[in-house]
Coordinates of C-alpha atoms (C1' of nucleotides) and ligand atoms in Angstrom, one line a residue:
Chain A
M21 CA 58.0 111.5 94.3
H22 CA 56.7 108.3 92.0
H23 CA 56.5 104.8 92.5
E24 CA 57.4 104.4 95.5
K25 CA 57.0 101.3 98.7
S26 CA 56.2 102.0 100.9
R27 CA 58.4 99.7 103.2
H28 CA 61.5 101.8 102.9
L29 CA 59.0 104.9 104.3
S30 CA 59.8 106.5 108.0
P31 CA 57.6 105.8 110.9
S32 CA 55.8 109.6 110.5
L33 CA 56.0 108.5 106.5
L34 CA 53.9 105.8 107.3
R35 CA 51.9 107.9 110.1
L36 CA 50.5 110.4 107.5
R37 CA 50.0 108.0 104.7
Q38 CA 47.5 105.4 107.0
A39 CA 45.5 109.1 108.0
G40 CA 45.0 109.2 104.6
Y41 CA 47.7 112.0 103.7
K42 CA 49.6 111.8 99.7
L43 CA 52.6 112.2 99.9
T44 CA 53.4 115.1 98.7
E45 CA 57.3 116.0 98.3
A46 CA 56.7 119.6 100.5
R47 CA 56.3 116.5 103.5
V48 CA 58.5 114.7 103.0
V49 CA 61.8 117.4 101.9
V50 CA 60.2 119.2 105.5
L51 CA 59.9 115.4 107.6
N52 CA 63.5 115.3 106.4
A53 CA 64.9 118.9 107.1
I54 CA 63.2 118.1 110.7
E55 CA 65.7 114.8 110.9
Q56 CA 68.5 115.5 109.7
L57 CA 68.8 118.8 112.4
G58 CA 67.9 117.2 115.0
G59 CA 67.3 118.6 118.4
H60 CA 64.0 121.4 119.1
V61 CA 63.7 123.4 115.5
T62 CA 62.4 126.8 114.1
S63 CA 59.8 127.3 111.8
A64 CA 63.1 129.9 109.9
Q65 CA 65.5 127.0 109.8
V66 CA 63.8 124.5 108.7
L67 CA 62.4 126.4 106.0
E68 CA 66.4 127.3 105.4
R69 CA 67.0 123.7 105.0
V70 CA 63.2 123.1 103.0
S71 CA 64.8 125.4 100.3
A72 CA 68.3 123.9 100.5
L73 CA 67.2 120.7 99.7
A74 CA 64.5 122.4 97.2
P75 CA 64.5 125.4 96.3
N76 CA 60.9 125.4 94.4
I77 CA 59.0 123.8 97.6
G78 CA 57.2 127.2 99.1
R79 CA 56.7 128.9 102.2
A80 CA 53.6 128.5 103.1
S81 CA 53.3 124.4 103.2
V82 CA 56.1 124.5 105.0
F83 CA 54.6 125.9 107.7
R84 CA 51.2 124.4 106.6
T85 CA 52.9 120.9 106.5
L86 CA 54.2 121.4 111.0
D87 CA 50.5 121.7 111.9
L88 CA 49.5 119.0 110.0
L89 CA 52.4 117.1 111.7
T90 CA 52.2 119.1 115.0
R91 CA 48.6 117.5 114.7
L92 CA 49.4 114.1 113.9
G93 CA 51.3 113.9 116.9
I94 CA 54.3 113.8 114.9
V95 CA 56.1 116.3 116.0
R96 CA 55.1 119.4 119.1
P97 CA 55.6 122.7 119.3
T98 CA 57.4 124.0 122.5
Y99 CA 58.5 127.1 124.2
I100 CA 62.6 127.5 125.1
D101 CA 63.4 131.1 125.4
S102 CA 61.3 134.2 124.8
S103 CA 57.9 134.9 124.5
A104 CA 58.8 134.6 120.7
T105 CA 58.5 131.2 118.5
P106 CA 58.3 127.9 119.2
R107 CA 60.4 124.9 118.9
Y108 CA 60.0 122.0 116.9
V109 CA 60.2 118.8 117.9
L110 CA 59.9 115.0 117.2
M111 CA 57.5 112.7 119.5
R112 CA 59.0 109.5 119.8
D113 CA 56.9 106.7 119.9
G114 CA 54.4 109.2 121.9
H115 CA 56.6 110.0 124.4
H116 CA 58.5 113.5 124.7
H117 CA 61.4 115.2 128.2
H118 CA 63.1 117.4 128.4
I119 CA 64.9 119.6 131.3
I120 CA 64.5 123.0 130.3
C121 CA 67.2 126.0 132.2
T122 CA 65.5 128.8 133.3
S123 CA 69.3 130.2 133.2
C124 CA 70.9 129.6 130.1
N125 CA 67.6 128.3 127.9
K126 CA 69.8 125.0 127.4
T127 CA 67.4 121.6 126.6
I128 CA 69.0 118.3 128.4
E129 CA 66.5 115.4 127.8
F130 CA 66.0 112.5 129.1
E131 CA 64.0 108.9 128.6
D132 CA 62.5 107.4 131.2
C133 CA 59.7 109.1 131.8
G134 CA 57.0 106.6 134.5
L135 CA 54.2 107.8 132.8
D136 CA 52.9 104.7 132.5
A137 CA 50.9 104.4 135.3
I138 CA 49.2 108.5 135.3
A139 CA 48.1 108.2 132.1
K140 CA 45.5 104.4 132.4
T141 CA 44.4 106.3 136.1
L142 CA 43.0 109.4 133.6
E143 CA 41.8 106.6 131.0
E144 CA 40.2 105.9 133.0
R145 CA 39.3 108.0 135.3
L146 CA 37.6 110.8 132.4
N147 CA 37.1 108.1 129.3
V148 CA 39.8 110.1 127.4
K149 CA 42.2 108.5 124.6
L150 CA 46.4 109.6 125.0
T151 CA 48.1 109.3 122.5
G152 CA 51.4 110.8 124.6
H153 CA 52.9 113.7 125.7
L154 CA 55.2 116.1 126.3
L155 CA 56.9 116.3 129.5
E156 CA 59.4 119.9 130.5
F157 CA 60.9 120.4 133.4
F158 CA 61.9 124.2 134.5
G159 CA 65.3 124.5 136.6
V160 CA 68.5 125.8 136.9
C161 CA 71.8 123.4 134.3
A162 CA 74.2 122.3 136.8
T163 CA 77.4 124.9 135.1
C164 CA 74.6 127.8 135.7
Q165 CA 74.8 126.5 139.2
A166 CA 78.0 126.9 139.5
S167 CA 78.8 129.8 137.1
I168 CA 78.6 133.7 139.2
P169 CA 75.5 134.0 139.6
L170 CA 74.6 136.0 136.3
H171 CA 70.5 137.5 137.1
K172 CA 68.8 139.4 138.8
E173 CA 67.4 137.5 141.2
E174 CA 70.7 135.8 141.8
R175 CA 72.1 139.1 142.5
N176 CA 69.6 140.8 144.8
N177 CA 70.4 138.5 147.1
P178 CA 73.2 137.9 149.1
Chain B
M9 CA 51.5 151.7 142.5
H10 CA 53.3 153.4 145.4
H11 CA 54.1 152.9 149.1
E12 CA 51.7 149.1 148.8
K13 CA 51.8 146.8 152.4
S14 CA 54.5 143.7 150.9
R15 CA 51.3 141.8 153.3
H16 CA 48.4 141.6 150.7
L17 CA 50.9 140.6 147.7
S18 CA 49.4 137.1 145.8
P19 CA 52.3 134.9 145.3
S20 CA 53.1 135.6 141.7
L21 CA 54.1 139.4 142.9
L22 CA 55.5 138.5 145.8
R23 CA 58.2 136.6 142.9
L24 CA 58.7 139.3 141.1
R25 CA 59.3 141.4 143.9
Q26 CA 62.0 139.4 145.8
A27 CA 64.0 138.6 142.3
G28 CA 63.8 141.8 141.9
Y29 CA 61.6 143.6 139.6
K30 CA 60.3 146.4 140.8
L31 CA 56.4 146.0 140.8
T32 CA 55.0 148.1 138.5
E33 CA 51.3 149.8 137.4
A34 CA 52.5 147.5 134.0
R35 CA 52.9 144.8 135.9
V36 CA 50.2 144.4 138.7
V37 CA 47.6 144.8 135.7
V38 CA 48.8 142.2 133.1
L39 CA 49.0 139.9 136.5
N40 CA 46.0 140.4 137.3
A41 CA 44.1 140.2 133.8
I42 CA 45.8 137.0 133.4
E43 CA 44.3 135.7 136.2
Q44 CA 40.9 136.8 136.2
L45 CA 40.7 135.7 132.4
G46 CA 41.8 132.2 134.1
G47 CA 43.1 129.6 132.2
H48 CA 45.0 129.0 129.5
V49 CA 45.1 133.1 127.4
T50 CA 47.0 134.4 124.2
S51 CA 48.4 137.5 124.5
A52 CA 45.6 139.5 122.1
Q53 CA 43.7 138.3 125.3
V54 CA 45.7 139.4 128.0
L55 CA 46.1 143.2 125.8
E56 CA 42.5 143.6 125.9
R57 CA 41.5 143.0 129.7
V58 CA 44.9 145.0 130.2
S59 CA 43.1 148.2 128.5
A60 CA 40.3 147.3 129.9
L61 CA 41.6 147.7 133.3
A62 CA 44.3 150.4 132.1
P63 CA 44.3 151.9 128.0
N64 CA 47.7 153.1 129.3
I65 CA 49.8 150.7 129.2
G66 CA 51.4 150.1 125.8
R67 CA 51.6 147.0 124.4
A68 CA 54.7 146.4 124.4
S69 CA 54.8 146.1 127.9
V70 CA 51.8 143.8 128.5
F71 CA 54.6 141.7 126.1
R72 CA 58.0 142.5 128.6
T73 CA 55.6 141.7 130.7
L74 CA 54.2 138.1 129.7
D75 CA 57.9 137.7 129.1
L76 CA 59.0 138.6 132.4
L77 CA 57.0 136.1 134.1
T78 CA 58.1 133.1 131.9
R79 CA 61.3 133.8 132.5
L80 CA 60.8 133.5 135.9
G81 CA 58.1 130.2 136.1
I82 CA 55.5 132.2 136.7
V83 CA 53.7 131.7 133.8
R84 CA 54.5 128.8 131.2
P85 CA 53.0 129.4 127.9
T86 CA 52.2 125.9 125.5
Y87 CA 50.8 125.6 122.3
I88 CA 47.2 124.4 122.3
D89 CA 45.8 124.6 118.1
S90 CA 46.9 126.8 115.3
S91 CA 50.5 127.0 115.2
A92 CA 50.3 130.7 116.3
T93 CA 50.9 132.0 119.1
P94 CA 50.9 130.4 122.9
R95 CA 48.5 130.2 125.7
Y96 CA 49.7 131.5 129.3
V97 CA 48.9 129.5 131.6
L98 CA 49.5 129.8 135.7
M99 CA 51.4 127.9 137.3
R100 CA 50.3 126.9 140.1
D101 CA 53.8 126.3 142.4
G102 CA 55.1 125.4 140.0
H103 CA 53.5 122.5 138.5
H104 CA 51.0 122.2 136.0
H105 CA 49.4 119.0 133.7
H106 CA 46.3 119.2 131.7
I107 CA 45.3 116.9 128.3
I108 CA 44.1 118.3 125.1
C109 CA 41.9 116.7 122.9
T110 CA 43.9 116.7 119.2
S111 CA 39.6 117.2 117.7
C112 CA 38.3 119.3 119.3
N113 CA 41.6 121.6 121.3
K114 CA 39.7 121.7 124.7
T115 CA 42.2 121.2 127.4
I116 CA 41.1 119.3 131.2
E117 CA 42.9 120.3 133.4
F118 CA 44.1 117.6 136.3
E119 CA 45.8 118.2 140.2
D120 CA 48.0 115.1 140.9
C121 CA 51.2 114.1 138.6
G122 CA 53.3 111.6 140.7
L123 CA 56.3 113.7 139.2
D124 CA 58.2 114.9 142.4
A125 CA 59.9 111.0 142.7
I126 CA 61.4 111.4 138.9
A127 CA 62.2 114.8 139.8
K128 CA 63.9 114.5 142.8
T129 CA 65.9 111.3 140.4
L130 CA 67.3 114.0 137.7
E131 CA 68.2 116.5 140.4
E132 CA 70.8 113.6 141.7
R133 CA 71.5 112.0 138.0
L134 CA 71.9 115.5 136.3
N135 CA 72.8 117.8 139.0
V136 CA 70.2 119.6 138.7
K137 CA 67.6 122.1 140.2
L138 CA 64.4 121.4 139.5
T139 CA 62.0 124.0 139.8
G140 CA 58.2 123.2 138.2
H141 CA 56.9 121.4 134.6
L142 CA 54.3 121.1 133.0
L143 CA 53.2 118.1 131.9
E144 CA 50.6 117.6 129.0
F145 CA 49.1 114.9 127.3
F146 CA 47.3 114.6 124.4
G147 CA 44.7 112.3 122.6
V148 CA 41.4 111.7 122.0
C149 CA 38.2 113.4 124.6
A150 CA 35.3 111.2 125.3
T151 CA 33.3 113.8 123.5
C152 CA 35.2 113.4 119.9
Q153 CA 35.0 109.9 120.5
A154 CA 32.0 109.1 121.6
S155 CA 31.0 111.9 118.1
I156 CA 30.8 110.8 114.4
P157 CA 34.3 111.2 113.1
L158 CA 35.4 114.0 111.7
H159 CA 38.2 113.5 110.2
K160 CA 40.1 112.6 107.7
E161 CA 42.4 109.4 109.0
E162 CA 39.7 108.5 110.5
R163 CA 37.3 108.3 107.8
N164 CA 39.1 106.7 106.3
N165 CA 40.0 103.3 108.9
P166 CA 36.8 102.3 108.0
Chain C
dC26 C1' 61.4 164.3 150.3
dG27 C1' 65.1 163.7 146.2
dT28 C1' 69.2 160.7 144.1
dT29 C1' 69.2 156.2 141.5
dT30 C1' 68.0 153.4 137.8
dA31 C1' 65.2 149.9 136.7
dT32 C1' 60.8 150.8 133.9
dT33 C1' 57.3 152.1 130.6
dG34 C1' 54.6 154.4 126.9
dA35 C1' 54.7 155.5 121.6
dT36 C1' 55.3 154.8 117.8
dA37 C1' 56.9 153.0 113.7
dC38 C1' 59.4 148.6 112.6
dT39 C1' 60.4 144.0 111.3
dT40 C1' 58.9 139.6 110.9
dC41 C1' 56.0 135.5 111.1
dG42 C1' 52.3 132.7 109.6
dT43 C1' 48.0 133.0 106.3
dA44 C1' 44.7 133.2 102.8
dT45 C1' 43.5 133.4 97.8
dT46 C1' 43.2 130.5 93.3
dA47 C1' 45.6 129.5 89.8
dA48 C1' 47.8 124.6 88.6
dA49 C1' 50.5 121.1 89.6
dT50 C1' 50.9 115.8 91.8
dT51 C1' 49.1 112.3 93.7
dT52 C1' 45.8 108.8 93.8
dT53 C1' 42.8 105.4 93.2
dG54 C1' 40.5 102.5 89.3
dT55 C1' 40.7 100.5 85.4
Chain D
dA27 C1' 50.5 102.1 81.9
dC28 C1' 46.9 105.4 81.6
dA29 C1' 42.9 109.5 82.6
dA30 C1' 40.3 110.7 86.5
dA31 C1' 39.1 112.6 90.5
dA32 C1' 40.6 115.7 94.2
dT33 C1' 45.1 117.0 97.3
dT34 C1' 48.1 119.8 97.9
dT35 C1' 51.3 122.7 95.5
dA36 C1' 54.2 127.2 94.8
dA37 C1' 53.8 132.6 94.2
dT38 C1' 52.7 136.4 96.4
dA39 C1' 51.0 140.0 98.6
dC40 C1' 48.4 140.6 102.4
dG41 C1' 48.2 141.5 107.7
dA42 C1' 49.0 140.9 112.5
dA43 C1' 52.1 139.6 116.2
dG44 C1' 55.4 141.4 118.5
dT45 C1' 59.8 144.0 119.0
dA46 C1' 63.5 148.2 118.6
dT47 C1' 63.5 153.1 120.3
dC48 C1' 63.7 156.4 123.2
dA49 C1' 62.9 159.9 126.1
dA50 C1' 60.0 160.5 130.0
dT51 C1' 58.3 158.5 134.1
dA52 C1' 57.8 155.8 138.5
dA53 C1' 60.0 152.6 141.8
dA54 C1' 62.4 152.6 145.6
dC55 C1' 65.5 153.2 149.2
dG56 C1' 67.3 156.4 152.6
Ligands
LIG28 MN1 56.8 109.2 128.7
LIG29 MN1 53.0 118.0 138.8
LIG30 ZN1 72.0 127.2 132.0
LIG31 ZN1 38.0 117.0 121.8

DNA sequence: CGTTTATTGATACTTCGTATTAAATTTTGT
DNA sequence: ACAAAATTTAATACGAAGTATCAATAAACG
């Protein structure tokens, strides 16, 4: 990470630097890993990919970086299936929206959210400064609706 | 949990039973714990409260129940501060909305969300059946805006 | 009641994330 | 380009959160 030109930095790296954090190899590689993997990624996936890209990077640094990225709103942890470990998802321009199928745990991303109006209202009403949001819908995807009921809750309703 | 009358059941317990699950002591007590605690609660808090209410209930049952409640959409895990363990929040009628202050991690709940329109659109466009949603805004609360900048990102911007 | 079946409690275990600290890197200023 | 100052890191050992297992129990339902 020696003497790199700032015009070649990804938006995320730029934000990191503008927030006053050093642009270290660990941070750059973690971000690369997340971007390469795409979508919702677990820390385990990030760890694996990072050590493929740069085996020297320590496990603690990966967790530290995930934490930092979260605090800066670059990334957001989300709970998809079991009560286990979170999935991290890149926040594009402060926005992220998806639907989680409660039957198969598939996530469906979508782009449009009419949230700017509400955001503005909240900012005025509560005196807060909003920088991003996560919107999750829960429900049953088309495939799962079509398939034979697999789940007890559906079995018992004839 | 013997022979209880269904008219005295909380909405959550009703949902549990209508989904075909047995109304066990562990489940009832975990739900009581969550409702007593209120707001965003960690599994540790639930464990503690549960063992105060009914010391015989095993730790695994608490986690199993949190899992089940999540799958049924009665409760939703949310990530507030560190990258550690999730906080569970009760979904009231399928809705939950809050603002998380990225500076002090305080959460501000709010009621109104104009999401029914978008929900309907998505249902039609994607053929999904939606049952609930979580909406989180990120930003800086009034108090933190007023206070002297504590964070590096602010220190470095004169 | 008694039968059927889901669920539990106890415990041992795995795994994820963290604390610690000396060493290495990044930044900045000359 | 270089060195000083400050942050960040890698390595490792550690702790705590959640899980697998399974015999024992309790809910549901007639
Ligand atoms: Mn949006
Ligand atoms: Mn809502
Ligand atoms: Zn599905
Ligand atoms: Zn705040």
